[in-house]
PDB file of C-alpha atoms and ligand atoms in Angstrom:
ATOM      1  CA  MET K   1     -74.046 -20.313  59.334  1.00 53.00           C
ATOM      2  CA  SER K   2     -75.221 -16.734  58.962  1.00 61.00           C
ATOM      3  CA  SER K   3     -77.680 -16.216  56.109  1.00 78.00           C
ATOM      4  CA  LYS K   4     -76.790 -12.571  55.488  1.00 95.00           C
ATOM      5  CA  PRO K   5     -74.507 -11.452  52.652  1.00 98.00           C
ATOM      6  CA  VAL K   6     -71.254  -9.842  53.774  1.00 98.00           C
ATOM      7  CA  ARG K   7     -69.744  -6.945  51.844  1.00 98.00           C
ATOM      8  CA  ILE K   8     -66.039  -6.168  52.083  1.00 98.00           C
ATOM      9  CA  ALA K   9     -64.660  -3.023  50.475  1.00 98.00           C
ATOM     10  CA  GLN K  10     -60.992  -3.344  49.559  1.00 98.00           C
ATOM     11  CA  ILE K  11     -59.003  -0.181  49.035  1.00 98.00           C
ATOM     12  CA  SER K  12     -55.309  -0.411  48.252  1.00 98.00           C
ATOM     13  CA  ASP K  13     -52.008   1.366  47.791  1.00 98.00           C
ATOM     14  CA  LEU K  14     -52.806   4.744  49.307  1.00 98.00           C
ATOM     15  CA  HIS K  15     -49.167   5.980  49.297  1.00 98.00           C
ATOM     16  CA  ILE K  16     -49.815   8.840  51.689  1.00 98.00           C
ATOM     17  CA  LYS K  17     -47.008  11.438  51.732  1.00 97.00           C
ATOM     18  CA  PRO K  18     -46.484  14.263  54.231  1.00 96.00           C
ATOM     19  CA  PRO K  19     -49.128  17.005  53.861  1.00 96.00           C
ATOM     20  CA  GLY K  20     -48.516  19.107  50.763  1.00 95.00           C
ATOM     21  CA  SER K  21     -46.238  16.633  48.908  1.00 96.00           C
ATOM     22  CA  LEU K  22     -47.139  14.824  45.714  1.00 97.00           C
ATOM     23  CA  ALA K  23     -46.164  11.227  44.983  1.00 96.00           C
ATOM     24  CA  TYR K  24     -43.490  11.192  42.274  1.00 95.00           C
ATOM     25  CA  GLY K  25     -43.906  14.976  42.153  1.00 95.00           C
ATOM     26  CA  ARG K  26     -47.219  14.545  40.370  1.00 96.00           C
ATOM     27  CA  VAL K  27     -49.970  12.592  42.188  1.00 97.00           C
ATOM     28  CA  ASP K  28     -52.015  14.059  45.059  1.00 98.00           C
ATOM     29  CA  THR K  29     -52.514  10.794  46.934  1.00 98.00           C
ATOM     30  CA  ALA K  30     -54.191  12.517  49.911  1.00 98.00           C
ATOM     31  CA  LEU K  31     -56.897  14.038  47.703  1.00 98.00           C
ATOM     32  CA  ALA K  32     -57.310  10.659  45.996  1.00 98.00           C
ATOM     33  CA  LEU K  33     -57.844   9.004  49.384  1.00 98.00           C
ATOM     34  CA  GLU K  34     -60.373  11.669  50.445  1.00 98.00           C
ATOM     35  CA  ARG K  35     -62.400  10.913  47.308  1.00 98.00           C
ATOM     36  CA  CYS K  36     -62.059   7.179  47.912  1.00 98.00           C
ATOM     37  CA  VAL K  37     -63.260   7.440  51.515  1.00 98.00           C
ATOM     38  CA  ALA K  38     -66.249   9.512  50.357  1.00 98.00           C
ATOM     39  CA  ALA K  39     -67.112   6.904  47.694  1.00 98.00           C
ATOM     40  CA  VAL K  40     -66.910   4.022  50.201  1.00 98.00           C
ATOM     41  CA  ASN K  41     -69.011   5.985  52.712  1.00 98.00           C
ATOM     42  CA  GLU K  42     -71.650   6.730  50.081  1.00 97.00           C
ATOM     43  CA  PHE K  43     -71.904   3.183  48.766  1.00 98.00           C
ATOM     44  CA  ASN K  44     -75.344   1.695  49.380  1.00 97.00           C
ATOM     45  CA  PRO K  45     -75.673  -0.876  50.875  1.00 98.00           C
ATOM     46  CA  ALA K  46     -72.885   0.057  53.243  1.00 98.00           C
ATOM     47  CA  PRO K  47     -69.980  -2.404  53.218  1.00 98.00           C
ATOM     48  CA  ASP K  48     -69.599  -4.343  56.469  1.00 98.00           C
ATOM     49  CA  PHE K  49     -65.845  -3.877  56.633  1.00 98.00           C
ATOM     50  CA  VAL K  50     -62.963  -2.213  54.778  1.00 98.00           C
ATOM     51  CA  VAL K  51     -59.593  -3.862  54.153  1.00 98.00           C
ATOM     52  CA  ILE K  52     -56.652  -1.661  53.156  1.00 98.00           C
ATOM     53  CA  SER K  53     -54.260  -3.963  51.342  1.00 98.00           C
ATOM     54  CA  GLY K  54     -50.914  -2.302  51.813  1.00 98.00           C
ATOM     55  CA  ASP K  55     -48.733   0.666  50.914  1.00 98.00           C
ATOM     56  CA  LEU K  56     -50.692   2.878  53.281  1.00 98.00           C
ATOM     57  CA  ALA K  57     -47.760   5.287  53.686  1.00 98.00           C
ATOM     58  CA  ASP K  58     -45.152   6.052  51.044  1.00 97.00           C
ATOM     59  CA  THR K  59     -41.721   6.641  52.557  1.00 95.00           C
ATOM     60  CA  PRO K  60     -42.702   5.587  55.382  1.00 96.00           C
ATOM     61  CA  THR K  61     -42.519   8.023  58.317  1.00 97.00           C
ATOM     62  CA  ALA K  62     -44.483   8.496  61.536  1.00 97.00           C
ATOM     63  CA  GLY K  63     -45.708  11.818  60.090  1.00 97.00           C
ATOM     64  CA  GLU K  64     -47.190  10.047  57.064  1.00 98.00           C
ATOM     65  CA  TYR K  65     -49.086   7.644  59.322  1.00 98.00           C
ATOM     66  CA  HIS K  66     -50.362  10.551  61.458  1.00 98.00           C
ATOM     67  CA  TYR K  67     -51.633  12.234  58.308  1.00 98.00           C
ATOM     68  CA  LEU K  68     -53.169   8.950  57.151  1.00 98.00           C
ATOM     69  CA  VAL K  69     -55.017   8.540  60.457  1.00 98.00           C
ATOM     70  CA  ARG K  70     -56.473  12.026  59.898  1.00 98.00           C
ATOM     71  CA  LEU K  71     -57.442  11.237  56.315  1.00 98.00           C
ATOM     72  CA  LEU K  72     -59.144   8.000  57.369  1.00 98.00           C
ATOM     73  CA  ALA K  73     -61.045   9.636  60.256  1.00 98.00           C
ATOM     74  CA  PRO K  74     -64.114  10.375  58.051  1.00 98.00           C
ATOM     75  CA  LEU K  75     -64.409   6.672  57.104  1.00 98.00           C
ATOM     76  CA  LYS K  76     -67.661   5.545  58.742  1.00 98.00           C
ATOM     77  CA  LEU K  77     -66.907   1.821  58.568  1.00 98.00           C
ATOM     78  CA  PRO K  78     -64.664  -0.502  60.570  1.00 98.00           C
ATOM     79  CA  PHE K  79     -61.368  -1.144  58.817  1.00 98.00           C
ATOM     80  CA  ALA K  80     -58.030  -2.900  59.093  1.00 98.00           C
ATOM     81  CA  GLY K  81     -54.808  -2.596  57.126  1.00 98.00           C
ATOM     82  CA  ILE K  82     -51.925  -4.861  56.174  1.00 98.00           C
ATOM     83  CA  PRO K  83     -48.440  -3.604  55.334  1.00 98.00           C
ATOM     84  CA  GLY K  84     -47.037  -3.335  51.821  1.00 98.00           C
ATOM     85  CA  ASN K  85     -43.467  -2.785  50.742  1.00 98.00           C
ATOM     86  CA  HIS K  86     -43.756   0.965  51.398  1.00 98.00           C
ATOM     87  CA  ASP K  87     -44.894   0.434  55.005  1.00 98.00           C
ATOM     88  CA  SER K  88     -43.193  -0.049  58.351  1.00 98.00           C
ATOM     89  CA  ARG K  89     -44.619  -2.739  60.624  1.00 97.00           C
ATOM     90  CA  GLU K  90     -43.653  -0.829  63.747  1.00 97.00           C
ATOM     91  CA  LEU K  91     -45.032   2.537  62.604  1.00 98.00           C
ATOM     92  CA  MET K  92     -48.240   0.879  61.375  1.00 98.00           C
ATOM     93  CA  ARG K  93     -48.679  -1.017  64.625  1.00 97.00           C
ATOM     94  CA  ALA K  94     -48.326   2.259  66.530  1.00 97.00           C
ATOM     95  CA  ALA K  95     -50.720   4.166  64.243  1.00 97.00           C
ATOM     96  CA  PHE K  96     -53.365   1.422  64.069  1.00 97.00           C
ATOM     97  CA  PRO K  97     -53.474  -0.577  67.298  1.00 93.00           C
ATOM     98  CA  SER K  98     -55.467  -3.680  66.328  1.00 90.00           C
ATOM     99  CA  PRO K  99     -55.760  -7.174  67.767  1.00 92.00           C
ATOM    100  CA  TYR K 100     -52.890  -8.513  65.652  1.00 97.00           C
ATOM    101  CA  ALA K 101     -52.099 -12.224  65.874  1.00 97.00           C
ATOM    102  CA  PHE K 102     -48.637 -11.554  67.373  1.00 97.00           C
ATOM    103  CA  PRO K 103     -47.377  -8.877  69.784  1.00 96.00           C
ATOM    104  CA  SER K 104     -44.449  -8.143  67.420  1.00 96.00           C
ATOM    105  CA  GLY K 105     -43.334  -9.052  63.914  1.00 96.00           C
ATOM    106  CA  PRO K 106     -45.811  -9.655  61.080  1.00 98.00           C
ATOM    107  CA  LEU K 107     -49.128  -7.809  61.305  1.00 98.00           C
ATOM    108  CA  ASN K 108     -51.427 -10.762  60.604  1.00 98.00           C
ATOM    109  CA  GLN K 109     -55.062 -10.596  61.674  1.00 98.00           C
ATOM    110  CA  LYS K 110     -58.135 -12.770  61.593  1.00 98.00           C
ATOM    111  CA  ILE K 111     -61.374 -10.812  61.476  1.00 98.00           C
ATOM    112  CA  GLU K 112     -64.814 -12.434  61.639  1.00 98.00           C
ATOM    113  CA  VAL K 113     -67.519 -10.522  59.785  1.00 98.00           C
ATOM    114  CA  GLY K 114     -70.863 -12.315  59.995  1.00 97.00           C
ATOM    115  CA  GLY K 115     -70.463 -15.751  58.411  1.00 96.00           C
ATOM    116  CA  LEU K 116     -67.149 -14.842  56.796  1.00 97.00           C
ATOM    117  CA  ASP K 117     -63.526 -14.972  58.002  1.00 98.00           C
ATOM    118  CA  LEU K 118     -61.025 -12.417  56.720  1.00 98.00           C
ATOM    119  CA  LEU K 119     -57.394 -13.450  57.062  1.00 98.00           C
ATOM    120  CA  LEU K 120     -54.996 -10.544  56.642  1.00 98.00           C
ATOM    121  CA  LEU K 121     -51.452 -11.701  55.848  1.00 98.00           C
ATOM    122  CA  ASP K 122     -48.372  -9.536  56.194  1.00 98.00           C
ATOM    123  CA  SER K 123     -46.214 -10.215  53.113  1.00 98.00           C
ATOM    124  CA  SER K 124     -43.857  -7.274  53.647  1.00 98.00           C
ATOM    125  CA  VAL K 125     -40.102  -7.870  53.802  1.00 98.00           C
ATOM    126  CA  HIS K 126     -38.147  -5.137  55.590  1.00 95.00           C
ATOM    127  CA  ARG K 127     -36.853  -2.557  53.075  1.00 94.00           C
ATOM    128  CA  LYS K 128     -37.441  -4.833  50.066  1.00 97.00           C
ATOM    129  CA  PRO K 129     -39.925  -4.269  47.237  1.00 97.00           C
ATOM    130  CA  HIS K 130     -40.783  -7.965  46.888  1.00 98.00           C
ATOM    131  CA  GLY K 131     -42.985  -9.928  49.247  1.00 98.00           C
ATOM    132  CA  ALA K 132     -42.715 -13.166  51.202  1.00 98.00           C
ATOM    133  CA  LEU K 133     -44.747 -14.876  53.908  1.00 98.00           C
ATOM    134  CA  ASP K 134     -42.409 -15.815  56.731  1.00 98.00           C
ATOM    135  CA  GLY K 135     -42.521 -19.158  58.561  1.00 98.00           C
ATOM    136  CA  LEU K 136     -44.523 -17.744  61.453  1.00 97.00           C
ATOM    137  CA  THR K 137     -47.169 -16.345  59.104  1.00 98.00           C
ATOM    138  CA  LEU K 138     -47.447 -19.561  57.061  1.00 98.00           C
ATOM    139  CA  GLN K 139     -47.839 -21.594  60.253  1.00 98.00           C
ATOM    140  CA  TRP K 140     -50.436 -19.161  61.591  1.00 98.00           C
ATOM    141  CA  LEU K 141     -52.356 -19.246  58.290  1.00 98.00           C
ATOM    142  CA  ASP K 142     -52.447 -23.046  58.196  1.00 98.00           C
ATOM    143  CA  ALA K 143     -53.525 -23.338  61.839  1.00 98.00           C
ATOM    144  CA  THR K 144     -56.110 -20.552  61.553  1.00 98.00           C
ATOM    145  CA  LEU K 145     -57.654 -22.074  58.427  1.00 98.00           C
ATOM    146  CA  ALA K 146     -57.771 -25.461  60.179  1.00 98.00           C
ATOM    147  CA  SER K 147     -59.453 -23.997  63.275  1.00 97.00           C
ATOM    148  CA  SER K 148     -62.899 -23.414  61.702  1.00 96.00           C
ATOM    149  CA  PRO K 149     -63.075 -25.474  58.497  1.00 97.00           C
ATOM    150  CA  GLU K 150     -66.799 -24.795  57.925  1.00 97.00           C
ATOM    151  CA  ARG K 151     -66.506 -21.028  57.537  1.00 97.00           C
ATOM    152  CA  PRO K 152     -65.656 -19.460  54.164  1.00 98.00           C
ATOM    153  CA  ALA K 153     -62.482 -17.386  54.263  1.00 98.00           C
ATOM    154  CA  LEU K 154     -61.017 -14.574  52.168  1.00 98.00           C
ATOM    155  CA  LEU K 155     -57.242 -14.028  52.230  1.00 98.00           C
ATOM    156  CA  PHE K 156     -55.787 -10.534  51.837  1.00 98.00           C
ATOM    157  CA  LEU K 157     -52.118  -9.723  51.280  1.00 98.00           C
ATOM    158  CA  HIS K 158     -50.232  -6.924  49.542  1.00 98.00           C
ATOM    159  CA  HIS K 159     -48.041  -8.837  47.083  1.00 98.00           C
ATOM    160  CA  PRO K 160     -49.773 -10.829  44.323  1.00 98.00           C
ATOM    161  CA  PRO K 161     -48.790 -14.502  44.383  1.00 98.00           C
ATOM    162  CA  PHE K 162     -48.717 -14.594  40.570  1.00 98.00           C
ATOM    163  CA  LYS K 163     -47.057 -12.842  37.626  1.00 97.00           C
ATOM    164  CA  ALA K 164     -49.311 -10.204  36.085  1.00 97.00           C
ATOM    165  CA  GLY K 165     -47.175  -9.735  32.941  1.00 96.00           C
ATOM    166  CA  ILE K 166     -45.739  -6.338  33.886  1.00 97.00           C
ATOM    167  CA  TRP K 167     -42.012  -7.078  33.955  1.00 95.00           C
ATOM    168  CA  HIS K 168     -40.831  -4.775  36.724  1.00 96.00           C
ATOM    169  CA  MET K 169     -43.707  -5.774  39.031  1.00 97.00           C
ATOM    170  CA  ASP K 170     -43.345  -9.496  38.357  1.00 96.00           C
ATOM    171  CA  ARG K 171     -39.884  -9.521  39.899  1.00 96.00           C
ATOM    172  CA  GLN K 172     -41.260  -7.995  43.112  1.00 97.00           C
ATOM    173  CA  ASN K 173     -44.345 -10.135  43.674  1.00 98.00           C
ATOM    174  CA  LEU K 174     -44.770 -12.798  46.395  1.00 98.00           C
ATOM    175  CA  LEU K 175     -41.567 -14.803  46.091  1.00 98.00           C
ATOM    176  CA  ASN K 176     -42.710 -17.870  48.031  1.00 97.00           C
ATOM    177  CA  ALA K 177     -46.100 -18.181  46.348  1.00 98.00           C
ATOM    178  CA  ASP K 178     -45.653 -21.962  46.157  1.00 98.00           C
ATOM    179  CA  GLU K 179     -45.728 -22.188  49.959  1.00 98.00           C
ATOM    180  CA  LEU K 180     -48.964 -20.196  50.047  1.00 98.00           C
ATOM    181  CA  ALA K 181     -50.414 -22.423  47.303  1.00 98.00           C
ATOM    182  CA  SER K 182     -49.742 -25.628  49.199  1.00 98.00           C
ATOM    183  CA  ILE K 183     -51.585 -24.281  52.272  1.00 98.00           C
ATOM    184  CA  VAL K 184     -54.504 -22.957  50.215  1.00 98.00           C
ATOM    185  CA  ARG K 185     -54.911 -26.342  48.513  1.00 98.00           C
ATOM    186  CA  ARG K 186     -55.304 -28.002  51.917  1.00 98.00           C
ATOM    187  CA  HIS K 187     -58.193 -25.712  52.915  1.00 98.00           C
ATOM    188  CA  PRO K 188     -61.179 -25.608  50.578  1.00 98.00           C
ATOM    189  CA  ARG K 189     -62.760 -22.853  52.661  1.00 98.00           C
ATOM    190  CA  VAL K 190     -60.499 -20.266  50.970  1.00 98.00           C
ATOM    191  CA  GLN K 191     -62.849 -18.592  48.490  1.00 98.00           C
ATOM    192  CA  LEU K 192     -60.772 -15.607  47.334  1.00 98.00           C
ATOM    193  CA  ILE K 193     -57.215 -14.274  47.532  1.00 98.00           C
ATOM    194  CA  ALA K 194     -57.110 -10.490  47.193  1.00 99.00           C
ATOM    195  CA  ALA K 195     -53.853  -8.566  46.670  1.00 98.00           C
ATOM    196  CA  GLY K 196     -52.722  -5.031  45.849  1.00 98.00           C
ATOM    197  CA  HIS K 197     -49.291  -3.637  44.831  1.00 98.00           C
ATOM    198  CA  VAL K 198     -49.927  -3.248  41.075  1.00 98.00           C
ATOM    199  CA  HIS K 199     -52.627  -0.536  41.377  1.00 98.00           C
ATOM    200  CA  ARG K 200     -54.806  -2.100  38.676  1.00 97.00           C
ATOM    201  CA  ALA K 201     -57.717  -4.552  38.581  1.00 98.00           C
ATOM    202  CA  THR K 202     -56.406  -7.993  37.639  1.00 98.00           C
ATOM    203  CA  LEU K 203     -57.843 -11.501  37.936  1.00 98.00           C
ATOM    204  CA  THR K 204     -56.421 -15.009  37.719  1.00 98.00           C
ATOM    205  CA  MET K 205     -56.743 -18.421  39.344  1.00 98.00           C
ATOM    206  CA  PHE K 206     -54.123 -19.372  41.917  1.00 98.00           C
ATOM    207  CA  ALA K 207     -54.054 -22.736  43.695  1.00 98.00           C
ATOM    208  CA  GLY K 208     -57.583 -23.303  42.381  1.00 98.00           C
ATOM    209  CA  VAL K 209     -58.903 -20.068  43.918  1.00 98.00           C
ATOM    210  CA  PRO K 210     -59.937 -16.798  42.197  1.00 98.00           C
ATOM    211  CA  THR K 211     -57.186 -14.279  42.922  1.00 98.00           C
ATOM    212  CA  THR K 212     -57.466 -10.560  42.344  1.00 98.00           C
ATOM    213  CA  ILE K 213     -55.429  -7.382  42.397  1.00 98.00           C
ATOM    214  CA  CYS K 214     -57.254  -4.268  43.589  1.00 98.00           C
ATOM    215  CA  PRO K 215     -57.139  -0.990  41.650  1.00 98.00           C
ATOM    216  CA  ALA K 216     -55.877   2.101  43.487  1.00 98.00           C
ATOM    217  CA  PRO K 217     -57.530   5.439  44.241  1.00 98.00           C
ATOM    218  CA  ASN K 218     -54.595   7.369  42.759  1.00 98.00           C
ATOM    219  CA  HIS K 219     -52.347   6.123  39.941  1.00 97.00           C
ATOM    220  CA  ALA K 220     -51.935   2.782  38.159  1.00 98.00           C
ATOM    221  CA  VAL K 221     -48.813   0.903  37.163  1.00 98.00           C
ATOM    222  CA  ASP K 222     -48.549   1.310  33.382  1.00 97.00           C
ATOM    223  CA  LEU K 223     -49.997  -1.716  31.567  1.00 97.00           C
ATOM    224  CA  ASP K 224     -46.768  -2.197  29.645  1.00 96.00           C
ATOM    225  CA  LEU K 225     -47.239  -5.809  28.582  1.00 97.00           C
ATOM    226  CA  ALA K 226     -44.869  -5.296  25.624  1.00 96.00           C
ATOM    227  CA  GLU K 227     -41.945  -4.351  27.900  1.00 94.00           C
ATOM    228  CA  LEU K 228     -41.411  -1.101  26.021  1.00 94.00           C
ATOM    229  CA  ARG K 229     -40.803   1.287  28.880  1.00 94.00           C
ATOM    230  CA  GLU K 230     -38.882   1.785  32.071  1.00 95.00           C
ATOM    231  CA  PRO K 231     -41.124   1.376  35.175  1.00 96.00           C
ATOM    232  CA  SER K 232     -43.904   3.944  34.685  1.00 97.00           C
ATOM    233  CA  PHE K 233     -47.303   4.898  36.038  1.00 97.00           C
ATOM    234  CA  LYS K 234     -50.431   6.420  34.559  1.00 97.00           C
ATOM    235  CA  VAL K 235     -53.198   8.362  36.237  1.00 96.00           C
ATOM    236  CA  GLU K 236     -56.120   6.166  35.217  1.00 97.00           C
ATOM    237  CA  PRO K 237     -59.717   6.180  36.533  1.00 97.00           C
ATOM    238  CA  PRO K 238     -59.582   5.490  40.291  1.00 98.00           C
ATOM    239  CA  ALA K 239     -61.531   2.591  41.783  1.00 98.00           C
ATOM    240  CA  PHE K 240     -61.902   0.155  44.676  1.00 98.00           C
ATOM    241  CA  HIS K 241     -63.066  -3.438  44.923  1.00 98.00           C
ATOM    242  CA  LEU K 242     -66.224  -4.613  46.602  1.00 98.00           C
ATOM    243  CA  HIS K 243     -66.203  -8.314  47.473  1.00 98.00           C
ATOM    244  CA  THR K 244     -69.655  -9.637  48.358  1.00 98.00           C
ATOM    245  CA  TRP K 245     -70.090 -13.031  49.932  1.00 98.00           C
ATOM    246  CA  PHE K 246     -73.507 -14.545  49.344  1.00 98.00           C
ATOM    247  CA  PRO K 247     -74.313 -17.462  51.658  1.00 97.00           C
ATOM    248  CA  GLY K 248     -75.457 -20.621  49.882  1.00 96.00           C
ATOM    249  CA  GLU K 249     -74.665 -24.224  49.291  1.00 96.00           C
ATOM    250  CA  GLY K 250     -71.193 -25.228  50.432  1.00 96.00           C
ATOM    251  CA  PHE K 251     -69.156 -22.111  51.096  1.00 97.00           C
ATOM    252  CA  GLY K 252     -71.536 -19.827  49.220  1.00 97.00           C
ATOM    253  CA  THR K 253     -70.393 -17.489  46.439  1.00 98.00           C
ATOM    254  CA  VAL K 254     -68.036 -14.516  46.352  1.00 98.00           C
ATOM    255  CA  VAL K 255     -68.651 -11.831  43.707  1.00 98.00           C
ATOM    256  CA  THR K 256     -66.170  -8.997  43.130  1.00 98.00           C
ATOM    257  CA  HIS K 257     -67.256  -5.662  41.663  1.00 98.00           C
ATOM    258  CA  GLN K 258     -64.927  -2.884  40.614  1.00 98.00           C
ATOM    259  CA  VAL K 259     -66.416   0.395  41.859  1.00 98.00           C
ATOM    260  CA  PRO K 260     -65.214   3.524  40.024  1.00 98.00           C
ATOM    261  CA  ILE K 261     -64.553   6.563  42.208  1.00 98.00           C
ATOM    262  CA  GLY K 262     -66.040   9.838  40.941  1.00 96.00           C
ATOM    263  CA  ASN K 263     -69.235  11.423  39.701  1.00 94.00           C
ATOM    264  CA  PHE K 264     -70.589   9.957  36.493  1.00 96.00           C
ATOM    265  CA  ASP K 265     -73.648  10.644  34.351  1.00 97.00           C
ATOM    266  CA  GLY K 266     -76.617   8.552  35.568  1.00 96.00           C
ATOM    267  CA  PRO K 267     -78.179   6.382  36.730  1.00 95.00           C
ATOM    268  CA  HIS K 268     -80.844   6.755  34.033  1.00 97.00           C
ATOM    269  CA  PRO K 269     -83.806   4.388  33.624  1.00 96.00           C
ATOM    270  CA  PHE K 270     -83.774   1.941  30.698  1.00 97.00           C
ATOM    271  CA  PHE K 271     -87.574   1.963  30.479  1.00 97.00           C
ATOM    272  CA  GLY K 272     -90.188   4.719  30.298  1.00 95.00           C
ATOM    273  CA  PRO K 273     -93.427   4.865  32.325  1.00 95.00           C
ATOM    274  CA  ASP K 274     -95.104   2.743  29.604  1.00 96.00           C
ATOM    275  CA  GLY K 275     -92.603  -0.079  30.245  1.00 95.00           C
ATOM    276  CA  LYS K 276     -91.011   0.364  26.816  1.00 95.00           C
ATOM    277  CA  LEU K 277     -87.293   0.807  26.269  1.00 94.00           C
ATOM    278  CA  LEU K 278     -86.383   4.487  26.010  1.00 91.00           C
TER     279      LEU K 278
HETATM  280 FE1  LIG S   1     -46.514  -2.169  46.793  1.00 90.37          FE
END
């Protein structure tokens, strides 16, 4: 087992439109991605890998993926993406040729980064907003988790397998979450399940495993827990997630930090040269 920590940056829900168009007539998702890529590039220590957890394009069209490839070109780190409900498997496969688990169909991938396995699961359902893991993907997940039971694993998928309390998102989450749960419970090496789709940092336990939703670099789904409004978004502070795996007893420890994107005042020292608090 490798003794080095592994750092995975997760960026999510990029919603890239054709050049010059704004998402919902209001959000410059390309500019948001440029700032996000710069923030990931500048992060020290450099992440070992970047996972893009779905909704890479918006409509989707081949032109959007071409633009996305251009926008991601400055990213200095290796990366892989999984489709969300706004993506097309075929267009994504063409834009990002990766060693996917299957030559067609779901874009699942297993990526080994040091002592850690990343399992990227395609939860997209053609032309539907909700998610589901098809039989092939569930079988692949179970077999892949069984193939190296000693290595800690992080699962990534676009659709959260839980209800976050936002009514219009909860009806388009992962519909067959129970099937995912029964596989996860069989494999104690799963240390984290990381989703996207809701554009806001969220945490729960699912099948005994910490399960997160990643914030977006652009806009957030309105935190309308009182069910007051029609589906709405808000332009809130952009961010990405940094998941660090620290080796240790058993499967080690995974710590998730939310990293805000932007320039902020600081860092300033707490203590003066005399060692006293300033
Ligand atoms: Fe989505």
